[in-house]
PDB file of C-alpha atoms in Angstrom:
ATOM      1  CA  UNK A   1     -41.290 -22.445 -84.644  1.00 53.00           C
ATOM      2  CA  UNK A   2     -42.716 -25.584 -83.049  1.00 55.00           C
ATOM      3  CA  UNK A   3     -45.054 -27.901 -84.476  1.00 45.00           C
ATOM      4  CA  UNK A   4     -47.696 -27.012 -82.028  1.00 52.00           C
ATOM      5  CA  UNK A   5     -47.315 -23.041 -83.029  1.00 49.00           C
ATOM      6  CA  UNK A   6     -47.683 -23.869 -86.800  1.00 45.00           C
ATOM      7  CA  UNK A   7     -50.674 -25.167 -86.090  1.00 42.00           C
ATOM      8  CA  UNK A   8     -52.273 -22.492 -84.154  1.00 46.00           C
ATOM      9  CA  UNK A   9     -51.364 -20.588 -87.248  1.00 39.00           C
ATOM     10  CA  UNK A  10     -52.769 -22.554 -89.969  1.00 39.00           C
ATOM     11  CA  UNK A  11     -56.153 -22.385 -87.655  1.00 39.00           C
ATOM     12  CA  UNK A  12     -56.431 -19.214 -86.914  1.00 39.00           C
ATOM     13  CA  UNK A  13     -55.727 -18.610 -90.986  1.00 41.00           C
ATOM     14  CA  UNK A  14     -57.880 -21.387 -91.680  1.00 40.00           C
ATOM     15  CA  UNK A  15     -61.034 -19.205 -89.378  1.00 38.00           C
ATOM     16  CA  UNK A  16     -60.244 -16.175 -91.441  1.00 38.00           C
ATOM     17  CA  UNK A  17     -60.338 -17.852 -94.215  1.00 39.00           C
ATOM     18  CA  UNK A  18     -63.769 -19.096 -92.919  1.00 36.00           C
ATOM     19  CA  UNK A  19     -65.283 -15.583 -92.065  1.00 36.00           C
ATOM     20  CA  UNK A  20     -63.997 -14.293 -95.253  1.00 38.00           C
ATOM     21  CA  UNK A  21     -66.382 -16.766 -97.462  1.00 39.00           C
ATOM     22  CA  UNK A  22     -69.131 -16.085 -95.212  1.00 41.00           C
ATOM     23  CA  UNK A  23     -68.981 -12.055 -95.053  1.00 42.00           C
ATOM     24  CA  UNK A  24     -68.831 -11.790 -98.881  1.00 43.00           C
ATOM     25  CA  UNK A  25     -72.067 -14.583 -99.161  1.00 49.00           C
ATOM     26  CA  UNK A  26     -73.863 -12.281 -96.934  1.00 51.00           C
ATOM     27  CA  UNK A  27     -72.712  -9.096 -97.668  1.00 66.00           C
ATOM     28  CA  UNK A  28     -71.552  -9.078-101.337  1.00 88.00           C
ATOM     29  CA  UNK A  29     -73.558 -12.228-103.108  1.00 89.00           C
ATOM     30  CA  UNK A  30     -77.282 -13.121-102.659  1.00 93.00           C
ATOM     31  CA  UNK A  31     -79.272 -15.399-103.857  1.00 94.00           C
ATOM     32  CA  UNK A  32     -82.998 -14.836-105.676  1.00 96.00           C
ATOM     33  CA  UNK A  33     -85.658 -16.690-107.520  1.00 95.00           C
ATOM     34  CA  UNK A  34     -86.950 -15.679-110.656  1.00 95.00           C
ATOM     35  CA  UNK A  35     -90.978 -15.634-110.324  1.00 91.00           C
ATOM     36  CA  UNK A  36     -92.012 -15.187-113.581  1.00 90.00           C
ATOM     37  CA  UNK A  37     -91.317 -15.547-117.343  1.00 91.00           C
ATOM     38  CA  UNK A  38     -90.043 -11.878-117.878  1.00 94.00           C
ATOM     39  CA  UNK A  39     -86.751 -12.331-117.969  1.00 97.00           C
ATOM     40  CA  UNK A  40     -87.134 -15.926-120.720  1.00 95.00           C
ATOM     41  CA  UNK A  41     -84.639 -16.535-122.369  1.00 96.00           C
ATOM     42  CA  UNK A  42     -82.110 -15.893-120.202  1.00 97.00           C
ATOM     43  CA  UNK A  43     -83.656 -16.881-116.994  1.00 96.00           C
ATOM     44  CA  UNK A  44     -86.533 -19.669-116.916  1.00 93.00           C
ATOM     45  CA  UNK A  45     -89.389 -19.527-114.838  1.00 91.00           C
ATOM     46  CA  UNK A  46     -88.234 -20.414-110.903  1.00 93.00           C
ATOM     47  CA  UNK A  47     -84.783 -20.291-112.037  1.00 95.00           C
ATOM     48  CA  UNK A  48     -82.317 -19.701-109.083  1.00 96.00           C
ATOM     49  CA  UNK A  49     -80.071 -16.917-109.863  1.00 96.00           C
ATOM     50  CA  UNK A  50     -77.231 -15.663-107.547  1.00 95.00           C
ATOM     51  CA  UNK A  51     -76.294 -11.675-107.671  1.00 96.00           C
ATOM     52  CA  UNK A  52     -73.385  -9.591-106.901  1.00 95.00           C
ATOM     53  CA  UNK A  53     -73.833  -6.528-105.054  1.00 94.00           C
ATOM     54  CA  UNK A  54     -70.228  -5.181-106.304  1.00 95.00           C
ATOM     55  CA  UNK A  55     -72.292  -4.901-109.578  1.00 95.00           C
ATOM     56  CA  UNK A  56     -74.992  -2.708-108.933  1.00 93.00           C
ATOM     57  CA  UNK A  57     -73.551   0.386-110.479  1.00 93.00           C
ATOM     58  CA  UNK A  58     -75.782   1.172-113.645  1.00 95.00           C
ATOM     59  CA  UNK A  59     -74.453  -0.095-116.927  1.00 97.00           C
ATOM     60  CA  UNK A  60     -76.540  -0.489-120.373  1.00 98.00           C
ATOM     61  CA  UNK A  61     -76.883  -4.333-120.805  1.00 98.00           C
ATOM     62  CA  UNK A  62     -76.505  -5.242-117.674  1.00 98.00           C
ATOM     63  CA  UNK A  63     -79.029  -7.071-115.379  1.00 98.00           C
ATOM     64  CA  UNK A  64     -79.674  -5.123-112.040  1.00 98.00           C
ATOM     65  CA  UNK A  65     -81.720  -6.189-108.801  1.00 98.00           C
ATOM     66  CA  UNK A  66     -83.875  -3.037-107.712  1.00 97.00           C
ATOM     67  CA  UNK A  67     -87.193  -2.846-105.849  1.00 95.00           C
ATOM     68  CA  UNK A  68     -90.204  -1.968-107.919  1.00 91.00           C
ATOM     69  CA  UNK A  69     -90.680   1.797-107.974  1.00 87.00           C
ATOM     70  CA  UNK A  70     -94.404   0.520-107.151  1.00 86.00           C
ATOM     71  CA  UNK A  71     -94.141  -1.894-104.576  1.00 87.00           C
ATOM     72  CA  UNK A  72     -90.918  -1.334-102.983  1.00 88.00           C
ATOM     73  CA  UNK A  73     -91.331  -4.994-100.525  1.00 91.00           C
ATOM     74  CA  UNK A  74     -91.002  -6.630-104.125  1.00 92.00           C
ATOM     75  CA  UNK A  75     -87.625  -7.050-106.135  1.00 95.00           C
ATOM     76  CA  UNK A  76     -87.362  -7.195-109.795  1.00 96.00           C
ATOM     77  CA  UNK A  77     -84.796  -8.389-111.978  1.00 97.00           C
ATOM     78  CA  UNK A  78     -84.654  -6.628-115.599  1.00 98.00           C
ATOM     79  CA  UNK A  79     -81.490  -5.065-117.900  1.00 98.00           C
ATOM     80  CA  UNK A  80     -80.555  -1.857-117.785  1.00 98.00           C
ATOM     81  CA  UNK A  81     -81.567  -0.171-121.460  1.00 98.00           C
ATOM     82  CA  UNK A  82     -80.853   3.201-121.262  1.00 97.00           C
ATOM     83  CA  UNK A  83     -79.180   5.534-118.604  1.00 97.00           C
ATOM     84  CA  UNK A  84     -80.167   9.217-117.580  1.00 95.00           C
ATOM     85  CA  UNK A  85     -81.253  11.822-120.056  1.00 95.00           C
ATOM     86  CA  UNK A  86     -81.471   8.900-122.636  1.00 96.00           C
ATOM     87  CA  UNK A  87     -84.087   8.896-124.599  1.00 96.00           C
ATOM     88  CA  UNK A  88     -85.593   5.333-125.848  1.00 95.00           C
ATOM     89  CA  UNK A  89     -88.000   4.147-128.116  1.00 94.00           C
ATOM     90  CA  UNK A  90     -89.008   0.074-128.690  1.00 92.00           C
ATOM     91  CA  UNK A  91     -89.852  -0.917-132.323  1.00 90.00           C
ATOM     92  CA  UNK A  92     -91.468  -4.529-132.714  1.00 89.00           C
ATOM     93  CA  UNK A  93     -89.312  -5.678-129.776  1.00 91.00           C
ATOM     94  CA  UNK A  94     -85.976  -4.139-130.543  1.00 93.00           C
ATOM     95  CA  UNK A  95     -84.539  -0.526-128.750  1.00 95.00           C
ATOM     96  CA  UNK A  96     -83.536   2.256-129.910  1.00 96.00           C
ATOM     97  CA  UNK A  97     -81.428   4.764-127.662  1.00 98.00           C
ATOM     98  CA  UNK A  98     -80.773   8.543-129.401  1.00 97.00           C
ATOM     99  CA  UNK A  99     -82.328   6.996-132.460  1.00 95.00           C
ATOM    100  CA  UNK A 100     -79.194   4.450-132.147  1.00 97.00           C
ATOM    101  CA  UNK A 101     -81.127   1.046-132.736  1.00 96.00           C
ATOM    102  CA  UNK A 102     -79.422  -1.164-130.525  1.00 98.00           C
ATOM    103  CA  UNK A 103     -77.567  -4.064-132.586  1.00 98.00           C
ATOM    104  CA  UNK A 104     -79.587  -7.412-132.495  1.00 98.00           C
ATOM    105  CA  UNK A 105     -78.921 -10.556-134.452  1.00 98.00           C
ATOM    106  CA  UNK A 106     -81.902 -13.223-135.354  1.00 97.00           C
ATOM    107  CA  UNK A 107     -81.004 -16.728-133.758  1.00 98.00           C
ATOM    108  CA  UNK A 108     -84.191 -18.674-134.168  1.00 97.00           C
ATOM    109  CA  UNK A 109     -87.523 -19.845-133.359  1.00 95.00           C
ATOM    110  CA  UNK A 110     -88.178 -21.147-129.539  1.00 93.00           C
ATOM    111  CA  UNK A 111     -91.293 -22.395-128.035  1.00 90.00           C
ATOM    112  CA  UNK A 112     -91.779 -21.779-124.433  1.00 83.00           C
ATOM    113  CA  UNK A 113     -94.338 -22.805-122.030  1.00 77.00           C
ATOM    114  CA  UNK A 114     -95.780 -20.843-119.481  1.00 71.00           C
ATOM    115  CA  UNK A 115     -98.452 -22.689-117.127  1.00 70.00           C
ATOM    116  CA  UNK A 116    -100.933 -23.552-120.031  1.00 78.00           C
ATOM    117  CA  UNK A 117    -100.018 -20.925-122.301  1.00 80.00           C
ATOM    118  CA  UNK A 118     -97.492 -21.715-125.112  1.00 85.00           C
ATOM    119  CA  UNK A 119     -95.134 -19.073-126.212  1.00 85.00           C
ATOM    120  CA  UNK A 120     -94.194 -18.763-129.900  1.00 90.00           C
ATOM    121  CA  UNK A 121     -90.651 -16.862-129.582  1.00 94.00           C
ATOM    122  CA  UNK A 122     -88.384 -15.316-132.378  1.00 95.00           C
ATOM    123  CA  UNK A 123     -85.016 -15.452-130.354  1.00 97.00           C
ATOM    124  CA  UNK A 124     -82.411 -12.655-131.447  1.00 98.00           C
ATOM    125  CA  UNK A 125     -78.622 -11.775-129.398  1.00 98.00           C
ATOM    126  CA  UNK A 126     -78.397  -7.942-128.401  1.00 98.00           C
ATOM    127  CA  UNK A 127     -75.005  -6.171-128.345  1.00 98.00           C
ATOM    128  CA  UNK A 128     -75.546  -3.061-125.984  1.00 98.00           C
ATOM    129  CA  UNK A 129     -72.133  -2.207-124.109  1.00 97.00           C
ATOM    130  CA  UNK A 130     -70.077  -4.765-122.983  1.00 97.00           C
ATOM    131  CA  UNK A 131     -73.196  -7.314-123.373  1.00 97.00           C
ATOM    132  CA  UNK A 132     -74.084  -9.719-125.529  1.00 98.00           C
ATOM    133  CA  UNK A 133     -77.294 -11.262-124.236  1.00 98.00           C
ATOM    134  CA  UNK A 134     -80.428 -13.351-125.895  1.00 98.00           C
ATOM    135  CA  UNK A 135     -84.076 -11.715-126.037  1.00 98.00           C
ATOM    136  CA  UNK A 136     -87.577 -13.558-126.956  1.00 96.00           C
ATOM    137  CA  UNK A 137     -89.706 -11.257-129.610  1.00 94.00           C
ATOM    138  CA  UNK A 138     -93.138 -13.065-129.345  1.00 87.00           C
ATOM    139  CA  UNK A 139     -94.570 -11.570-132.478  1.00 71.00           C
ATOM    140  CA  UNK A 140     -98.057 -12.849-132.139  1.00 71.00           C
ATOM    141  CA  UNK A 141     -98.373 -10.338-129.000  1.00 66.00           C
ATOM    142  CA  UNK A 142     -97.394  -7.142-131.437  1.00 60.00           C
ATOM    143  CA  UNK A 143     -95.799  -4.157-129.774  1.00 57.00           C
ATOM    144  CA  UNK A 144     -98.475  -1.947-127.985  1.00 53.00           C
ATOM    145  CA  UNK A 145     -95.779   0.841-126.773  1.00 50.00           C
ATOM    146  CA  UNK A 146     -93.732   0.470-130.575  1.00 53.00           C
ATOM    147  CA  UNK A 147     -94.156   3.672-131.102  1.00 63.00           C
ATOM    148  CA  UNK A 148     -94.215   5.559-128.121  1.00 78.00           C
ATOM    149  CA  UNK A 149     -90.674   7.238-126.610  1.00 88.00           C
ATOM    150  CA  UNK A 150     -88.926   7.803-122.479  1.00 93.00           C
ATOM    151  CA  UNK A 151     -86.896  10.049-121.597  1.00 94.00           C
ATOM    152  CA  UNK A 152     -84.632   8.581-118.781  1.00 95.00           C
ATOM    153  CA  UNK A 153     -84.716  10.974-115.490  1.00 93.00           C
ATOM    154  CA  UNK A 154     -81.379  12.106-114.633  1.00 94.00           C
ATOM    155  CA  UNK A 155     -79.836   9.242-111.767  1.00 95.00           C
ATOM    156  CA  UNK A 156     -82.190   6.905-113.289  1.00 96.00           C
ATOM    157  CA  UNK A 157     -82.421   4.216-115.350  1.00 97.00           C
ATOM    158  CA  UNK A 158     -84.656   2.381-118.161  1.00 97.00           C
ATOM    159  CA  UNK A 159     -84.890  -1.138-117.703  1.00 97.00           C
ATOM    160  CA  UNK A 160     -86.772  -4.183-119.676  1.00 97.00           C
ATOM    161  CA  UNK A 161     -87.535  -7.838-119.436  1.00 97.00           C
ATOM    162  CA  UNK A 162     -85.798 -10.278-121.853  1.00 98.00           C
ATOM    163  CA  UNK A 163     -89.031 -11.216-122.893  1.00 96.00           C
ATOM    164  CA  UNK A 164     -89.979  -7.902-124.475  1.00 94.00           C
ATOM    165  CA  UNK A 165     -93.494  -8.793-125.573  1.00 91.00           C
ATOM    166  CA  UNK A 166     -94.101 -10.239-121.790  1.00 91.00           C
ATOM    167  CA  UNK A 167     -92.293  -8.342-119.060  1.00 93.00           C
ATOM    168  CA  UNK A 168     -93.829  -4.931-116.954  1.00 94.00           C
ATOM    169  CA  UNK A 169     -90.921  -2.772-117.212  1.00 95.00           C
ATOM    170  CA  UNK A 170     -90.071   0.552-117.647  1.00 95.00           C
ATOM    171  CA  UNK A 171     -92.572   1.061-120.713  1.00 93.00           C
ATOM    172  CA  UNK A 172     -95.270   0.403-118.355  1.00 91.00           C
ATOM    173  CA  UNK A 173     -95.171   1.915-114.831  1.00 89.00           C
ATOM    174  CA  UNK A 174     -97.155   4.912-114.855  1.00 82.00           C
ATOM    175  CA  UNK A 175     -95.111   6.094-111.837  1.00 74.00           C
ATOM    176  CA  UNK A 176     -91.898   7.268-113.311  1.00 70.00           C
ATOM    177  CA  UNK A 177     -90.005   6.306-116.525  1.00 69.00           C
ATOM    178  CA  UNK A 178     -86.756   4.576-114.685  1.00 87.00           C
ATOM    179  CA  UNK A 179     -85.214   3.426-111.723  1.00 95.00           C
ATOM    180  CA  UNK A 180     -83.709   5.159-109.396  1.00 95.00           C
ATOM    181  CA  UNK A 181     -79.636   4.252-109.746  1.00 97.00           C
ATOM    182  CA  UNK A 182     -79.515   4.706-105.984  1.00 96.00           C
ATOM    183  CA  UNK A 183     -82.056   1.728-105.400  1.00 96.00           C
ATOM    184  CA  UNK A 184     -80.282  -0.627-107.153  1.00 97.00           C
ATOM    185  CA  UNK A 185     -79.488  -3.348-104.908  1.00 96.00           C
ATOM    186  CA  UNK A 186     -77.119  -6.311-106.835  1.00 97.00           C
ATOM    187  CA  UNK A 187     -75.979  -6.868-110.530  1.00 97.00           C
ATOM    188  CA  UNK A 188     -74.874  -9.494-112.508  1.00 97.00           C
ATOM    189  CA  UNK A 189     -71.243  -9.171-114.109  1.00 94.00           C
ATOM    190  CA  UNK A 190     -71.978  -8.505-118.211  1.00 94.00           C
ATOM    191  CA  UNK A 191     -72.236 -11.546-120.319  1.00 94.00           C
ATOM    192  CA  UNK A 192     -70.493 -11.894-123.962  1.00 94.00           C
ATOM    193  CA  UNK A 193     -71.366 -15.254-124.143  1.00 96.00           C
ATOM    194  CA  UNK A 194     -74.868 -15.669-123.640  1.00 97.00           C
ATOM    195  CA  UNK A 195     -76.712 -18.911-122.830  1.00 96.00           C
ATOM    196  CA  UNK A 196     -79.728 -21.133-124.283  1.00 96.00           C
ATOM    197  CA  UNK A 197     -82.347 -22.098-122.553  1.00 94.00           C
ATOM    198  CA  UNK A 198     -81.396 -26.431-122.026  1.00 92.00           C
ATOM    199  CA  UNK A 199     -84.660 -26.615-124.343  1.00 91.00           C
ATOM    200  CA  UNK A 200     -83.128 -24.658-127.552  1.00 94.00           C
ATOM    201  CA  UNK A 201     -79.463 -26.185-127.518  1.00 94.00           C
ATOM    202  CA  UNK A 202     -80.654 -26.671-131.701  1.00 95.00           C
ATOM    203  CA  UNK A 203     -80.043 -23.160-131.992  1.00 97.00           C
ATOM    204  CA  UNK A 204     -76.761 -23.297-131.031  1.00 97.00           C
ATOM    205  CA  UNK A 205     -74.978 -23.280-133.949  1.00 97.00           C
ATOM    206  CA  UNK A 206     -77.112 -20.114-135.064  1.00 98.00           C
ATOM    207  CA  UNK A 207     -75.934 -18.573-131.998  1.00 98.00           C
ATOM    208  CA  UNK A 208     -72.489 -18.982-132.479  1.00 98.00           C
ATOM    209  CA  UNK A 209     -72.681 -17.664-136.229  1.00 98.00           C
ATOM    210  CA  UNK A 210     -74.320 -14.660-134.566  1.00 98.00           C
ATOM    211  CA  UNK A 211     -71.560 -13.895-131.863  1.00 97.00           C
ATOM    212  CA  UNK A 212     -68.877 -13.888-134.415  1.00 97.00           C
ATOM    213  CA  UNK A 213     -70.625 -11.067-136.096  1.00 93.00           C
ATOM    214  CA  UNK A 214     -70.849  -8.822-132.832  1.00 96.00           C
ATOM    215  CA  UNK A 215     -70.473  -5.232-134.089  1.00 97.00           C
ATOM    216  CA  UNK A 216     -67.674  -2.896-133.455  1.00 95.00           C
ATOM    217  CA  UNK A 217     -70.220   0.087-132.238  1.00 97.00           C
ATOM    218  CA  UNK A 218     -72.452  -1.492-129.066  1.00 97.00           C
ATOM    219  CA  UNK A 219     -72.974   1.963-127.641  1.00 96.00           C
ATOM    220  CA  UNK A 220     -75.316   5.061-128.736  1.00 95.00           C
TER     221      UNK A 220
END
């Protein structure tokens, strides 16, 4: 094969190669912003997050892109909690699914602020499924749904904010008690290593004592 061939080749690979990368960054990741502080700690305020729509299907612990069953021109970003026909109850922060309580471990104290407000945060790591993730437990705020229960609708799931004291999720919405699994737009691939916010790297060490304790059972 000539030298003049060979190239043609590598081009026409090289174009391919091209309108590979830019299928899958418009058809399998997109980008979003986080607008508010109900997903802190994991994602800050403004934070630009990009999702994978390979990872939509519904998963406990995992973060999921859905419009909001109320305002469907508005996307939310929240983790998945509980699946259909589970039932779920909250307890000073923490879920229960079945009456399983999901696992948590206490990391330490983080101060967040939000505009002019100042957030006093109790940060613990969940272990639900394959997830290992950090939540914010601002304790000052109390639980005003601790003792109520949801029952997932079949094709549906429950989902939350990370910042369980500040996030309108699933508790909430007097529409429906879930999301529907086929409105589920993007996901993000589970995390077992979860990270701090660049303002908490003193809890670090905490962290790590609490991810070699991850429990055998992370599943109701």
């Amino acid at each position: 094969m000539s030298f003049e061939k060979i190239l043609r080749v590598l081009v026409a690979l090289g174009g391919l190669v091209v309108l590979a990368v830019i299928g899958a960054r418009f058809y399998i990741f997109h980008p979003y912003r986080i607008p508010s502080g109900g997903m802190i700690p994991t994602y800050q305020v403004d934070a630009h997050v990009v999702a994978n729509h390979l990872e939509r299907g519904p998963e406990r612990g995992k973060v999921i892109v859905f419009p909001f069953p109320e305002n469907e021109t508005q996307d939310f970003i929240q983790r998945i909690i509980g699946v259909g026909d589970d039932r779920v109850r909250v307890v000073g922060g923490h879920p229960r699914i079945n009456d399983w309580e999901v696992p948590s471990c206490d990391v330490g104290k983080y101060v967040s602020i939000d505009g002019n407000v100042i957030h006093h945060y109790e940060i613990f790591v969940e272990f639900l499924g394959r997830s290992a993730y950090l939540v914010a437990i601002d304790a000052l705020l109390g639980d005003s749904k601790a003792e109520a229960s949801w029952t997932v609708k079949p094709g549906h799931v429950f989902t939350m904010g990370d910042n369980r004291m500040n996030s309108y999720d699933s508790r909430l919405w007097p529409s429906q008690t879930g999301v529907d699994v086929d409105s589920i737009k993007d996901g993000f691939e589970p995390t077992v290593t979860p990270t701090l916010p660049s303002d908490a790297s003193a809890l670090k060490s905490a962290l790590d004592a609490c991810l070699t304790k991850r429990p055998q059972k992370t599943s109701p």
